[in-house]
Amino acid sequence: MRRYYFLDFLFLLLLLPCSSLAQPSPDNGLLWEDEQYGESPMMAYYALSDRGGDIPAIKDFKAFCPTPQDQGNTASCVGYALAHGLTIARSIQKKWRGRTNIDAHAHSASFIYNQIKLDEDCESGAYLTAGLRLLQQQGDCLISDFKNT
């Protein structure tokens, strides 16, 4: 009879890790599809000698970055990545410095995400290629015009 108690105890121990795996985990907002990625146009490759020499090992863009934001419980990381990438590129192009100035011209992550998410709720992810296509065809607006939620 003792043997059965031991087996029951062992069975319960084996179930504990499984129950921890069943806990809800934060969603990943980036949806990946190899076919879409493979069909995306790629930038032409240039040898270093064609571009005028060596590329520095480290380049710090922190001075051009907007204030980091929290996406909360939404799966909107694709929108944030694209909006902040646009903001950084524009800040470099315009030679803007200082968080206050850059934040005033920051792009809206929610504007992008709300148009490319797969479902009506904010728990569904989005494809990076869909976001890039949206930006190419339609563009983005500033966070001052469309607040991030």
PDB file of C-alpha atoms in Angstrom, residues 72-136:
ATOM      1  CA  GLY A  72       1.051  47.899 -21.321  1.00  0.00           C
ATOM      2  CA  ASN A  73      -0.982  44.752 -21.934  1.00  0.00           C
ATOM      3  CA  THR A  74      -1.373  45.331 -25.649  1.00  0.00           C
ATOM      4  CA  ALA A  75       0.487  43.335 -28.282  1.00  0.00           C
ATOM      5  CA  SER A  76       1.541  46.540 -30.029  1.00  0.00           C
ATOM      6  CA  CYS A  77       5.325  46.084 -30.127  1.00  0.00           C
ATOM      7  CA  VAL A  78       5.366  46.212 -33.945  1.00  0.00           C
ATOM      8  CA  GLY A  79       3.719  49.643 -33.847  1.00  0.00           C
ATOM      9  CA  TYR A  80       6.176  50.860 -31.211  1.00  0.00           C
ATOM     10  CA  ALA A  81       9.203  49.539 -33.097  1.00  0.00           C
ATOM     11  CA  LEU A  82       8.149  51.204 -36.335  1.00  0.00           C
ATOM     12  CA  ALA A  83       7.011  54.493 -34.772  1.00  0.00           C
ATOM     13  CA  HIS A  84      10.164  54.864 -32.691  1.00  0.00           C
ATOM     14  CA  GLY A  85      12.348  53.840 -35.636  1.00  0.00           C
ATOM     15  CA  LEU A  86      10.709  56.560 -37.739  1.00  0.00           C
ATOM     16  CA  THR A  87      11.176  59.081 -34.952  1.00  0.00           C
ATOM     17  CA  ILE A  88      14.880  58.245 -34.636  1.00  0.00           C
ATOM     18  CA  ALA A  89      15.440  58.419 -38.408  1.00  0.00           C
ATOM     19  CA  ARG A  90      13.630  61.758 -38.638  1.00  0.00           C
ATOM     20  CA  SER A  91      15.540  63.159 -35.649  1.00  0.00           C
ATOM     21  CA  ILE A  92      18.843  62.246 -37.299  1.00  0.00           C
ATOM     22  CA  GLN A  93      17.725  63.729 -40.620  1.00  0.00           C
ATOM     23  CA  LYS A  94      16.554  67.002 -39.024  1.00  0.00           C
ATOM     24  CA  LYS A  95      19.480  67.041 -36.528  1.00  0.00           C
ATOM     25  CA  TRP A  96      17.086  67.333 -33.588  1.00  0.00           C
ATOM     26  CA  ARG A  97      18.537  66.798 -30.141  1.00  0.00           C
ATOM     27  CA  GLY A  98      16.992  66.807 -26.702  1.00  0.00           C
ATOM     28  CA  ARG A  99      14.167  64.633 -25.486  1.00  0.00           C
ATOM     29  CA  THR A 100      11.631  67.464 -25.284  1.00  0.00           C
ATOM     30  CA  ASN A 101      12.058  68.388 -28.936  1.00  0.00           C
ATOM     31  CA  ILE A 102      12.186  64.781 -30.133  1.00  0.00           C
ATOM     32  CA  ASP A 103       9.139  63.767 -28.053  1.00  0.00           C
ATOM     33  CA  ALA A 104       7.202  66.686 -29.550  1.00  0.00           C
ATOM     34  CA  HIS A 105       7.815  65.196 -33.003  1.00  0.00           C
ATOM     35  CA  ALA A 106       7.470  61.506 -32.077  1.00  0.00           C
ATOM     36  CA  HIS A 107       5.411  59.222 -34.296  1.00  0.00           C
ATOM     37  CA  SER A 108       2.330  57.364 -33.045  1.00  0.00           C
ATOM     38  CA  ALA A 109       2.697  53.645 -32.323  1.00  0.00           C
ATOM     39  CA  SER A 110      -1.049  53.242 -31.758  1.00  0.00           C
ATOM     40  CA  PHE A 111      -1.891  54.725 -35.156  1.00  0.00           C
ATOM     41  CA  ILE A 112       0.192  52.042 -36.841  1.00  0.00           C
ATOM     42  CA  TYR A 113      -0.885  49.157 -34.602  1.00  0.00           C
ATOM     43  CA  ASN A 114      -4.616  49.920 -34.796  1.00  0.00           C
ATOM     44  CA  GLN A 115      -4.515  49.550 -38.579  1.00  0.00           C
ATOM     45  CA  ILE A 116      -2.404  46.404 -38.853  1.00  0.00           C
ATOM     46  CA  LYS A 117      -3.504  44.247 -35.894  1.00  0.00           C
ATOM     47  CA  LEU A 118      -5.240  41.044 -36.914  1.00  0.00           C
ATOM     48  CA  ASP A 119      -8.284  41.238 -34.613  1.00  0.00           C
ATOM     49  CA  GLU A 120     -10.389  44.002 -33.125  1.00  0.00           C
ATOM     50  CA  ASP A 121      -8.995  43.493 -29.628  1.00  0.00           C
ATOM     51  CA  CYS A 122      -5.592  44.789 -28.566  1.00  0.00           C
ATOM     52  CA  GLU A 123      -4.286  41.336 -27.675  1.00  0.00           C
ATOM     53  CA  SER A 124      -3.688  40.265 -31.257  1.00  0.00           C
ATOM     54  CA  GLY A 125      -0.327  40.733 -32.856  1.00  0.00           C
ATOM     55  CA  ALA A 126       0.717  42.175 -36.186  1.00  0.00           C
ATOM     56  CA  TYR A 127       3.123  41.456 -39.011  1.00  0.00           C
ATOM     57  CA  LEU A 128       6.140  43.706 -39.433  1.00  0.00           C
ATOM     58  CA  THR A 129       5.678  43.571 -43.198  1.00  0.00           C
ATOM     59  CA  ALA A 130       2.094  44.866 -42.817  1.00  0.00           C
ATOM     60  CA  GLY A 131       3.376  47.803 -40.794  1.00  0.00           C
ATOM     61  CA  LEU A 132       6.075  48.616 -43.324  1.00  0.00           C
ATOM     62  CA  ARG A 133       3.547  48.392 -46.157  1.00  0.00           C
ATOM     63  CA  LEU A 134       1.191  50.736 -44.261  1.00  0.00           C
ATOM     64  CA  LEU A 135       3.976  53.271 -43.763  1.00  0.00           C
ATOM     65  CA  GLN A 136       4.974  53.075 -47.413  1.00  0.00           C
TER      66      GLN A 136
END
